[in-house]
Amino acid sequence: MGMTIAEKIIAGAAGRQEVRAGEIVWADVDRAMMDDILGPRVEIAERMRELNVPVWDPDKVVIIADHYTPPANAKQAAIVKFTQEWAQEYGIRNYYAFVGPCHQVMAEHGHVLPGTVVMGTDSHTCMGGALGAFASGVGSTEMVGILATGRIWLRVPETIRVTWRGTPPPGVMAKDISLATIGDIGHAGATYKAVEYTGEAVAALSMDERFCLSNMAVEMGAKAGLIPTDETTEAFLLGQGLAGPFPRLDSDIDAVFSERRDYDAATLTPMLACPHEVDNVRPVTEANAARIDQAYIGSCTGGRYTDLAAAARLLRGRKVASGCRLLVSPASKSIWERAADDGTLLALSEAGAVILAPTCGVCVGLHSGVLADGQICVSTTNRNFIGRLGSKKAETYLASPLTAAASAVTGRLTDPREFL
């Protein structure tokens, strides 16, 4: 009997020839990632001192200060300071700060490779599945065990195979594919399962767009969001200065899936996740043209270079509507620099956008663009829970960068195809 991608990776990490869904195994961890918001300051530092044990391999640990950077107040500054000091205390050389959301930084700096196991103290660590890694989020207690031993105790997940066939029409992005899938499967429909994206539409996506799909797998409850590795995967990794060859990973033809979902990308339209659930999904044409106060293009879900470039193309020659603000936060320092070099950020700014530092601050409502009572935002981020972007009396719609840009122009929820 064949194996799924998830089963193949976990088998290798467990030193086994094969594993099956439902088995509980000990697996070696290739990279352990902590951020500032759920990193050393949350139980981990105290427990490590209590155990009086060193980090099993400092070179396999990555710490990224991204949520509280740039700090908006003294408390946030103290957290970033503590995070850096803890990294120094334990000899963690892979420390990054002020360079963008952790998942993008992990990918850009070669910490996520096909066939590896990556665990991080952030639920969207599953973004690493776009590079063929079994990447997943863990809590601080679990991270203490990983830091001490380099291993994790986990149940091999079942896999839902999601196949998107055909070619998406103009105006449709990976975010629309992701939202449509989540709307169908539901916010808990893939709990503790791996979601494996495949099909012609997925294979044709750039790595930037693939990251969006894997990133949001957790919004279905998934343990991992995997995409088969191919030439696109290899090109991205080589572009980061990594030496190949890299393994090609795909599920065996006789692998067992808990479910198979098939969709036609050619029939897809721009989608919205409406307040206050990620699976409250409908076409943007059914949004009743609600007015918006803010549009946000950024985060580890929607702030990559192709996202910014797509928004800039739509906005050239147009202006953000009066009474509406458009905030843009590139997903990393390198993306910020690339978009600055080729004029993408200038085009966004000339349209009326405010260009922010690469940060998680807006996405989690910590700083740089939170909402007040009664305000409405259309955002390229990954969650629209009550209070996620600020006030509990505000509303957030999730959408693609194209939809966010089009909505910023009109000041209401707008189908981007009106401008294409």
Tab-separated table of C-alpha atoms in Angstrom:
chain	number	residue	atom	x	y	z
A	1	MET	CA	0.000	0.000	0.000
A	2	GLY	CA	1.322	3.426	-0.949
A	3	MET	CA	1.815	6.414	1.319
A	4	THR	CA	0.715	10.031	1.287
A	5	ILE	CA	3.220	12.883	1.367
A	6	ALA	CA	2.626	13.323	5.094
A	7	GLU	CA	3.167	9.631	5.765
A	8	LYS	CA	6.403	9.604	3.739
A	9	ILE	CA	7.898	12.540	5.606
A	10	ILE	CA	6.914	11.263	9.041
A	11	ALA	CA	8.195	7.775	8.251
A	12	GLY	CA	11.587	9.226	7.395
A	13	ALA	CA	11.646	11.344	10.551
A	14	ALA	CA	10.689	8.304	12.633
A	15	GLY	CA	13.380	6.087	11.065
A	16	ARG	CA	10.733	3.799	9.601
A	17	GLN	CA	10.132	2.375	6.134
A	18	GLU	CA	6.468	3.218	6.414
A	19	VAL	CA	3.843	4.605	8.761
A	20	ARG	CA	0.060	4.646	8.560
A	21	ALA	CA	-2.547	7.221	9.503
A	22	GLY	CA	-3.545	6.831	13.127
A	23	GLU	CA	-0.188	5.494	14.332
A	24	ILE	CA	1.595	7.391	17.101
A	25	VAL	CA	5.322	7.805	16.532
A	26	TRP	CA	8.371	9.654	17.793
A	27	ALA	CA	9.751	11.831	15.004
A	28	ASP	CA	12.964	13.839	14.724
A	29	VAL	CA	12.456	17.573	14.246
A	30	ASP	CA	14.613	19.319	11.645
A	31	ARG	CA	13.716	22.887	12.613
A	32	ALA	CA	12.073	24.361	15.702
A	33	MET	CA	10.793	27.909	15.276
A	34	MET	CA	9.638	30.369	17.928
A	35	ASP	CA	8.330	33.876	17.461
A	36	ASP	CA	8.148	36.708	19.978
A	37	ILE	CA	4.442	36.463	20.779
A	38	LEU	CA	4.453	32.736	21.622
A	39	GLY	CA	8.174	32.193	22.096
A	40	PRO	CA	10.510	32.037	25.086
A	41	ARG	CA	8.560	34.502	27.229
A	42	VAL	CA	5.517	32.196	27.311
A	43	GLU	CA	6.395	29.393	29.739
A	44	ILE	CA	9.305	28.179	27.629
A	45	ALA	CA	12.074	30.157	29.354
A	46	GLU	CA	10.832	29.222	32.820
A	47	ARG	CA	10.462	25.535	32.007
A	48	MET	CA	13.878	25.340	30.346
A	49	ARG	CA	15.480	26.775	33.475
A	50	GLU	CA	13.528	24.376	35.680
A	51	LEU	CA	14.689	21.418	33.598
A	52	ASN	CA	18.256	22.761	33.545
A	53	VAL	CA	18.873	21.256	30.114
A	54	PRO	CA	20.492	22.859	27.072
A	55	VAL	CA	18.818	23.229	23.679
A	56	TRP	CA	19.404	19.954	21.847
A	57	ASP	CA	20.882	21.658	18.767
A	58	PRO	CA	21.022	25.474	18.677
A	59	ASP	CA	21.634	25.459	14.925
A	60	LYS	CA	18.254	23.795	14.360
A	61	VAL	CA	16.360	26.422	16.349
A	62	VAL	CA	15.103	29.634	14.720
A	63	ILE	CA	13.762	32.609	16.670
A	64	ILE	CA	11.977	35.443	14.878
A	65	ALA	CA	10.679	38.656	16.431
A	66	ASP	CA	7.843	39.651	14.105
A	67	HIS	CA	4.571	40.254	15.946
A	68	TYR	CA	5.785	43.034	18.219
A	69	THR	CA	8.109	44.652	15.692
A	70	PRO	CA	8.372	47.568	15.432
A	71	PRO	CA	7.278	47.799	19.103
A	72	ALA	CA	4.319	50.086	19.698
A	73	ASN	CA	4.890	50.506	23.434
A	74	ALA	CA	7.308	49.707	26.253
A	75	LYS	CA	5.712	46.318	26.974
A	76	GLN	CA	6.169	45.161	23.399
A	77	ALA	CA	9.730	46.470	23.361
A	78	ALA	CA	10.499	44.481	26.522
A	79	ILE	CA	9.166	41.305	24.902
A	80	VAL	CA	11.355	41.764	21.832
A	81	LYS	CA	14.335	42.492	24.100
A	82	PHE	CA	13.698	39.341	26.160
A	83	THR	CA	13.351	37.232	23.021
A	84	GLN	CA	16.720	38.401	21.722
A	85	GLU	CA	18.417	37.900	25.081
A	86	TRP	CA	17.059	34.357	25.385
A	87	ALA	CA	18.393	33.523	21.932
A	88	GLN	CA	21.809	34.801	22.945
A	89	GLU	CA	21.720	32.892	26.240
A	90	TYR	CA	21.072	29.586	24.482
A	91	GLY	CA	23.420	30.161	21.583
A	92	ILE	CA	20.699	30.510	18.936
A	93	ARG	CA	22.444	32.079	15.953
A	94	ASN	CA	19.344	31.925	13.735
A	95	TYR	CA	17.730	35.003	15.261
A	96	TYR	CA	15.824	37.475	13.088
A	97	ALA	CA	14.004	40.670	14.039
A	98	PHE	CA	12.254	43.460	12.115
A	99	VAL	CA	12.507	41.518	8.828
A	100	GLY	CA	8.959	40.206	8.472
A	101	PRO	CA	6.503	37.486	9.498
A	102	CYS	CA	8.177	34.308	10.699
A	103	HIS	CA	6.865	31.888	8.067
A	104	GLN	CA	8.104	33.978	5.144
A	105	VAL	CA	11.452	34.497	6.859
A	106	MET	CA	11.775	30.758	7.481
A	107	ALA	CA	11.231	30.044	3.784
A	108	GLU	CA	13.502	32.797	2.503
A	109	HIS	CA	16.418	31.844	4.734
A	110	GLY	CA	16.490	28.165	3.865
A	111	HIS	CA	15.017	26.795	7.075
A	112	VAL	CA	12.252	24.856	5.305
A	113	LEU	CA	13.216	22.045	2.934
A	114	PRO	CA	11.313	19.226	1.202
A	115	GLY	CA	10.971	16.117	3.329
A	116	THR	CA	11.782	17.822	6.629
A	117	VAL	CA	9.776	18.206	9.844
A	118	VAL	CA	9.319	21.820	10.976
A	119	MET	CA	7.529	22.749	14.198
A	120	GLY	CA	6.761	26.302	15.268
A	121	THR	CA	4.913	28.174	17.994
A	122	ASP	CA	2.528	29.702	15.483
A	123	SER	CA	-0.426	27.950	13.911
A	124	HIS	CA	0.437	29.122	10.400
A	125	THR	CA	3.737	27.247	10.461
A	126	CYS	CA	1.876	24.909	8.089
A	127	MET	CA	2.856	27.322	5.301
A	128	GLY	CA	6.055	25.278	5.019
A	129	GLY	CA	4.008	22.534	3.375
A	130	ALA	CA	4.208	24.509	0.139
A	131	LEU	CA	7.881	23.526	0.079
A	132	GLY	CA	7.145	19.866	0.802
A	133	ALA	CA	7.860	19.972	4.533
A	134	PHE	CA	5.664	18.512	7.245
A	135	ALA	CA	5.305	21.858	9.002
A	136	SER	CA	2.908	22.410	11.868
A	137	GLY	CA	2.175	24.596	14.857
A	138	VAL	CA	2.690	23.495	18.461
A	139	GLY	CA	2.064	24.996	21.881
A	140	SER	CA	4.730	26.220	24.269
A	141	THR	CA	4.671	23.051	26.406
A	142	GLU	CA	5.282	20.886	23.343
A	143	MET	CA	8.059	23.233	22.244
A	144	VAL	CA	9.867	22.753	25.549
A	145	GLY	CA	10.043	19.026	24.836
A	146	ILE	CA	11.302	19.666	21.307
A	147	LEU	CA	13.977	22.084	22.505
A	148	ALA	CA	15.203	19.581	25.076
A	149	THR	CA	15.126	16.437	22.927
A	150	GLY	CA	14.865	17.388	19.249
A	151	ARG	CA	11.909	15.045	18.895
A	152	ILE	CA	8.118	15.188	18.894
A	153	TRP	CA	5.454	12.637	19.734
A	154	LEU	CA	2.681	12.818	17.151
A	155	ARG	CA	-0.139	10.910	15.550
A	156	VAL	CA	0.228	10.317	11.836
A	157	PRO	CA	-2.619	12.329	10.287
A	158	GLU	CA	-5.111	11.193	7.723
A	159	THR	CA	-4.950	13.194	4.498
A	160	ILE	CA	-7.665	14.998	2.562
A	161	ARG	CA	-6.673	15.329	-1.080
A	162	VAL	CA	-7.966	18.588	-2.562
A	163	THR	CA	-7.759	18.714	-6.355
A	164	TRP	CA	-8.246	21.949	-8.279
A	165	ARG	CA	-8.528	21.268	-11.993
A	166	GLY	CA	-8.573	23.689	-14.889
A	167	THR	CA	-7.356	27.277	-15.155
A	168	PRO	CA	-8.607	30.108	-12.914
A	169	PRO	CA	-10.074	33.060	-14.840
A	170	PRO	CA	-8.544	36.557	-14.678
A	171	GLY	CA	-9.108	38.252	-11.332
A	172	VAL	CA	-8.937	35.006	-9.353
A	173	MET	CA	-5.955	34.383	-7.085
A	174	ALA	CA	-4.742	31.644	-4.756
A	175	LYS	CA	-6.551	33.364	-1.884
A	176	ASP	CA	-9.837	32.728	-3.707
A	177	ILE	CA	-8.925	29.053	-4.138
A	178	SER	CA	-8.089	28.858	-0.450
A	179	LEU	CA	-11.282	30.560	0.722
A	180	ALA	CA	-13.478	28.455	-1.562
A	181	THR	CA	-11.884	25.283	-0.186
A	182	ILE	CA	-12.291	26.396	3.419
A	183	GLY	CA	-15.880	27.415	2.780
A	184	ASP	CA	-16.641	23.924	1.485
A	185	ILE	CA	-14.714	21.844	4.035
A	186	GLY	CA	-15.509	24.073	7.007
A	187	HIS	CA	-13.391	25.534	9.792
A	188	ALA	CA	-13.137	22.167	11.569
A	189	GLY	CA	-13.562	19.802	8.640
A	190	ALA	CA	-9.874	18.902	8.449
A	191	THR	CA	-9.083	18.821	12.162
A	192	TYR	CA	-5.795	16.965	12.795
A	193	LYS	CA	-5.598	15.953	9.167
A	194	ALA	CA	-3.174	16.879	6.435
A	195	VAL	CA	-4.643	18.735	3.477
A	196	GLU	CA	-2.859	17.964	0.212
A	197	TYR	CA	-3.448	20.406	-2.629
A	198	THR	CA	-3.001	19.086	-6.153
A	199	GLY	CA	-4.333	19.467	-9.703
A	200	GLU	CA	-3.489	21.564	-12.749
A	201	ALA	CA	-4.527	24.835	-11.146
A	202	VAL	CA	-2.259	24.253	-8.155
A	203	ALA	CA	0.692	23.065	-10.246
A	204	ALA	CA	0.482	26.269	-12.305
A	205	LEU	CA	0.705	28.533	-9.245
A	206	SER	CA	3.856	30.447	-8.401
A	207	MET	CA	5.547	29.684	-5.100
A	208	ASP	CA	4.158	32.931	-3.699
A	209	GLU	CA	0.618	31.720	-4.418
A	210	ARG	CA	1.318	28.209	-3.128
A	211	PHE	CA	2.424	29.674	0.182
A	212	CYS	CA	-1.038	31.217	0.531
A	213	LEU	CA	-2.749	27.833	0.107
A	214	SER	CA	-0.586	26.002	2.630
A	215	ASN	CA	-0.661	28.898	5.081
A	216	MET	CA	-4.436	28.783	5.445
A	217	ALA	CA	-4.788	25.004	5.752
A	218	VAL	CA	-4.973	25.452	9.507
A	219	GLU	CA	-8.174	27.459	9.010
A	220	MET	CA	-9.803	24.109	8.230
A	221	GLY	CA	-8.250	22.671	11.399
A	222	ALA	CA	-5.500	20.927	9.430
A	223	LYS	CA	-2.255	19.748	10.966
A	224	ALA	CA	-0.393	20.399	7.711
A	225	GLY	CA	-1.052	21.857	4.261
A	226	LEU	CA	1.047	20.054	1.675
A	227	ILE	CA	1.742	20.595	-2.027
A	228	PRO	CA	3.735	18.133	-4.169
A	229	THR	CA	7.240	19.363	-4.938
A	230	ASP	CA	8.259	20.072	-8.522
A	231	GLU	CA	10.303	22.423	-10.724
A	232	THR	CA	8.672	25.460	-9.115
A	233	THR	CA	9.720	24.256	-5.664
A	234	GLU	CA	13.259	23.621	-6.831
A	235	ALA	CA	13.534	26.999	-8.553
A	236	PHE	CA	12.498	28.799	-5.372
A	237	LEU	CA	14.992	26.894	-3.225
A	238	LEU	CA	17.826	27.421	-5.672
A	239	GLY	CA	16.894	31.100	-5.698
A	240	GLN	CA	17.557	31.200	-1.947
A	241	GLY	CA	21.109	30.035	-2.575
A	242	LEU	CA	20.488	26.460	-1.435
A	243	ALA	CA	22.282	23.565	-3.063
A	244	GLY	CA	20.172	20.807	-4.619
A	245	PRO	CA	19.143	18.295	-5.557
A	246	PHE	CA	15.881	18.365	-3.638
A	247	PRO	CA	13.568	15.365	-3.280
A	248	ARG	CA	10.427	15.250	-5.385
A	249	LEU	CA	7.552	14.418	-3.085
A	250	ASP	CA	4.092	13.291	-4.089
A	251	SER	CA	1.587	10.788	-2.768
A	252	ASP	CA	1.737	7.289	-4.212
A	253	ILE	CA	-0.938	6.342	-6.703
A	254	ASP	CA	-2.339	3.785	-4.248
A	255	ALA	CA	-2.120	5.991	-1.167
A	256	VAL	CA	-5.181	6.051	1.089
A	257	PHE	CA	-6.973	9.380	1.614
A	258	SER	CA	-9.693	10.013	4.168
A	259	GLU	CA	-11.479	12.214	1.610
A	260	ARG	CA	-11.077	13.493	-1.915
A	261	ARG	CA	-12.461	16.885	-2.902
A	262	ASP	CA	-12.498	17.948	-6.541
A	263	TYR	CA	-13.071	21.498	-7.775
A	264	ASP	CA	-13.097	23.296	-11.125
A	265	ALA	CA	-10.924	26.414	-11.037
A	266	ALA	CA	-12.434	27.671	-14.294
A	267	THR	CA	-15.751	28.336	-12.537
A	268	LEU	CA	-14.236	30.142	-9.551
A	269	THR	CA	-14.909	33.829	-8.911
A	270	PRO	CA	-13.304	36.254	-6.429
A	271	MET	CA	-14.357	35.205	-2.923
A	272	LEU	CA	-14.817	36.756	0.515
A	273	ALA	CA	-14.742	35.287	4.006
A	274	CYS	CA	-17.364	37.375	5.784
A	275	PRO	CA	-17.453	38.272	9.489
A	276	HIS	CA	-16.733	36.597	11.776
A	277	GLU	CA	-15.675	33.154	10.530
A	278	VAL	CA	-13.098	32.090	7.939
A	279	ASP	CA	-15.532	29.536	6.502
A	280	ASN	CA	-18.333	32.103	6.099
A	281	VAL	CA	-17.435	32.311	2.426
A	282	ARG	CA	-19.347	33.715	-0.524
A	283	PRO	CA	-18.559	35.377	-3.872
A	284	VAL	CA	-17.686	39.053	-3.594
A	285	THR	CA	-20.619	39.768	-5.921
A	286	GLU	CA	-22.936	38.712	-3.072
A	287	ALA	CA	-21.417	41.093	-0.527
A	288	ASN	CA	-24.088	43.786	-0.895
A	289	ALA	CA	-21.357	46.340	-1.675
A	290	ALA	CA	-20.742	47.165	2.001
A	291	ARG	CA	-18.649	50.282	2.548
A	292	ILE	CA	-15.166	49.845	3.983
A	293	ASP	CA	-12.948	52.043	6.135
A	294	GLN	CA	-9.716	50.171	5.557
A	295	ALA	CA	-8.100	47.798	3.103
A	296	TYR	CA	-5.008	45.874	4.150
A	297	ILE	CA	-2.584	44.076	1.847
A	298	GLY	CA	0.080	42.212	3.769
A	299	SER	CA	0.940	39.447	6.251
A	300	CYS	CA	2.372	35.956	5.741
A	301	THR	CA	-0.779	35.175	3.740
A	302	GLY	CA	-1.120	38.094	1.363
A	303	GLY	CA	1.967	40.287	1.399
A	304	ARG	CA	4.326	38.553	-0.988
A	305	TYR	CA	5.824	40.174	-4.055
A	306	THR	CA	3.252	38.858	-6.540
A	307	ASP	CA	0.483	40.078	-4.211
A	308	LEU	CA	1.926	43.591	-4.112
A	309	ALA	CA	2.586	43.592	-7.856
A	310	ALA	CA	-0.968	42.496	-8.673
A	311	ALA	CA	-2.409	45.228	-6.465
A	312	ALA	CA	-0.074	47.819	-7.987
A	313	ARG	CA	-1.143	46.907	-11.523
A	314	LEU	CA	-4.794	47.391	-10.610
A	315	LEU	CA	-4.127	50.664	-8.788
A	316	ARG	CA	-1.967	52.368	-11.411
A	317	GLY	CA	-3.789	55.470	-12.615
A	318	ARG	CA	-6.349	55.176	-9.819
A	319	LYS	CA	-6.687	56.552	-6.300
A	320	VAL	CA	-7.846	55.160	-2.980
A	321	ALA	CA	-11.369	56.374	-2.258
A	322	SER	CA	-11.905	59.345	0.020
A	323	GLY	CA	-12.651	58.202	3.540
A	324	CYS	CA	-10.888	54.876	3.027
A	325	ARG	CA	-7.300	54.006	3.891
A	326	LEU	CA	-5.130	51.386	2.236
A	327	LEU	CA	-2.290	49.885	4.275
A	328	VAL	CA	0.432	47.755	2.664
A	329	SER	CA	2.939	45.648	4.590
A	330	PRO	CA	5.341	43.505	2.525
A	331	ALA	CA	5.789	40.009	3.938
A	332	SER	CA	9.539	40.401	4.426
A	333	LYS	CA	12.380	42.883	4.183
A	334	SER	CA	13.582	41.286	0.950
A	335	ILE	CA	10.113	41.610	-0.591
A	336	TRP	CA	9.972	45.230	0.583
A	337	GLU	CA	13.302	45.912	-1.133
A	338	ARG	CA	12.357	44.156	-4.367
A	339	ALA	CA	9.053	46.014	-4.556
A	340	ALA	CA	10.861	49.280	-3.849
A	341	ASP	CA	13.512	48.662	-6.489
A	342	ASP	CA	11.096	48.055	-9.359
A	343	GLY	CA	8.609	50.795	-8.524
A	344	THR	CA	5.835	48.594	-7.115
A	345	LEU	CA	5.790	50.368	-3.758
A	346	LEU	CA	5.890	53.753	-5.484
A	347	ALA	CA	2.854	52.821	-7.587
A	348	LEU	CA	0.987	51.747	-4.455
A	349	SER	CA	1.986	54.921	-2.629
A	350	GLU	CA	0.986	57.175	-5.528
A	351	ALA	CA	-2.449	55.563	-5.442
A	352	GLY	CA	-2.743	56.574	-1.793
A	353	ALA	CA	-1.455	53.514	0.061
A	354	VAL	CA	0.480	53.810	3.305
A	355	ILE	CA	3.553	51.563	3.142
A	356	LEU	CA	4.344	49.862	6.454
A	357	ALA	CA	7.284	47.895	7.755
A	358	PRO	CA	7.206	44.107	7.253
A	359	THR	CA	5.335	43.024	10.371
A	360	CYS	CA	2.569	40.848	11.834
A	361	GLY	CA	1.249	43.804	13.813
A	362	VAL	CA	-1.841	44.586	11.759
A	363	CYS	CA	-2.869	40.953	11.258
A	364	VAL	CA	-3.183	40.298	15.005
A	365	GLY	CA	-4.412	43.746	15.955
A	366	LEU	CA	-1.299	44.737	17.904
A	367	HIS	CA	-0.238	47.918	16.095
A	368	SER	CA	0.131	49.726	12.762
A	369	GLY	CA	-3.509	49.713	11.685
A	370	VAL	CA	-6.029	48.402	14.202
A	371	LEU	CA	-9.755	49.044	13.818
A	372	ALA	CA	-12.103	51.160	15.926
A	373	ASP	CA	-15.713	50.399	16.852
A	374	GLY	CA	-17.935	50.071	13.807
A	375	GLN	CA	-15.145	50.100	11.238
A	376	ILE	CA	-15.006	47.636	8.351
A	377	CYS	CA	-11.828	46.261	6.811
A	378	VAL	CA	-11.129	44.051	3.806
A	379	SER	CA	-7.888	42.220	4.478
A	380	THR	CA	-5.540	39.750	2.800
A	381	THR	CA	-4.742	38.171	6.180
A	382	ASN	CA	-5.799	34.725	7.364
A	383	ARG	CA	-8.365	35.288	10.125
A	384	ASN	CA	-11.393	37.492	10.648
A	385	PHE	CA	-12.406	36.523	14.187
A	386	ILE	CA	-14.133	39.046	16.446
A	387	GLY	CA	-11.520	41.499	17.714
A	388	ARG	CA	-8.747	40.057	15.547
A	389	LEU	CA	-7.807	43.426	14.008
A	390	GLY	CA	-8.716	45.630	16.947
A	391	SER	CA	-12.170	46.474	18.267
A	392	LYS	CA	-14.600	43.643	18.952
A	393	LYS	CA	-17.218	45.876	17.356
A	394	ALA	CA	-15.360	46.059	14.039
A	395	GLU	CA	-15.766	43.728	11.064
A	396	THR	CA	-13.163	42.100	8.831
A	397	TYR	CA	-13.646	40.514	5.415
A	398	LEU	CA	-10.885	38.286	4.052
A	399	ALA	CA	-10.081	38.567	0.365
A	400	SER	CA	-7.341	38.426	-2.251
A	401	PRO	CA	-4.940	41.338	-2.843
A	402	LEU	CA	-6.804	42.144	-6.072
A	403	THR	CA	-10.134	42.327	-4.263
A	404	ALA	CA	-8.611	44.432	-1.486
A	405	ALA	CA	-7.110	46.844	-4.019
A	406	ALA	CA	-10.348	47.155	-6.005
A	407	SER	CA	-12.299	47.755	-2.805
A	408	ALA	CA	-9.863	50.475	-1.750
A	409	VAL	CA	-10.566	52.300	-5.024
A	410	THR	CA	-14.347	52.248	-4.633
A	411	GLY	CA	-14.555	52.405	-0.838
A	412	ARG	CA	-16.814	49.345	-0.799
A	413	LEU	CA	-16.438	45.608	-1.272
A	414	THR	CA	-15.766	45.285	-4.982
A	415	ASP	CA	-15.191	42.547	-7.538
A	416	PRO	CA	-11.707	43.227	-8.995
A	417	ARG	CA	-12.907	42.070	-12.414
A	418	GLU	CA	-14.573	45.483	-12.728
A	419	PHE	CA	-11.069	46.901	-13.273
A	420	LEU	CA	-9.515	44.170	-15.403
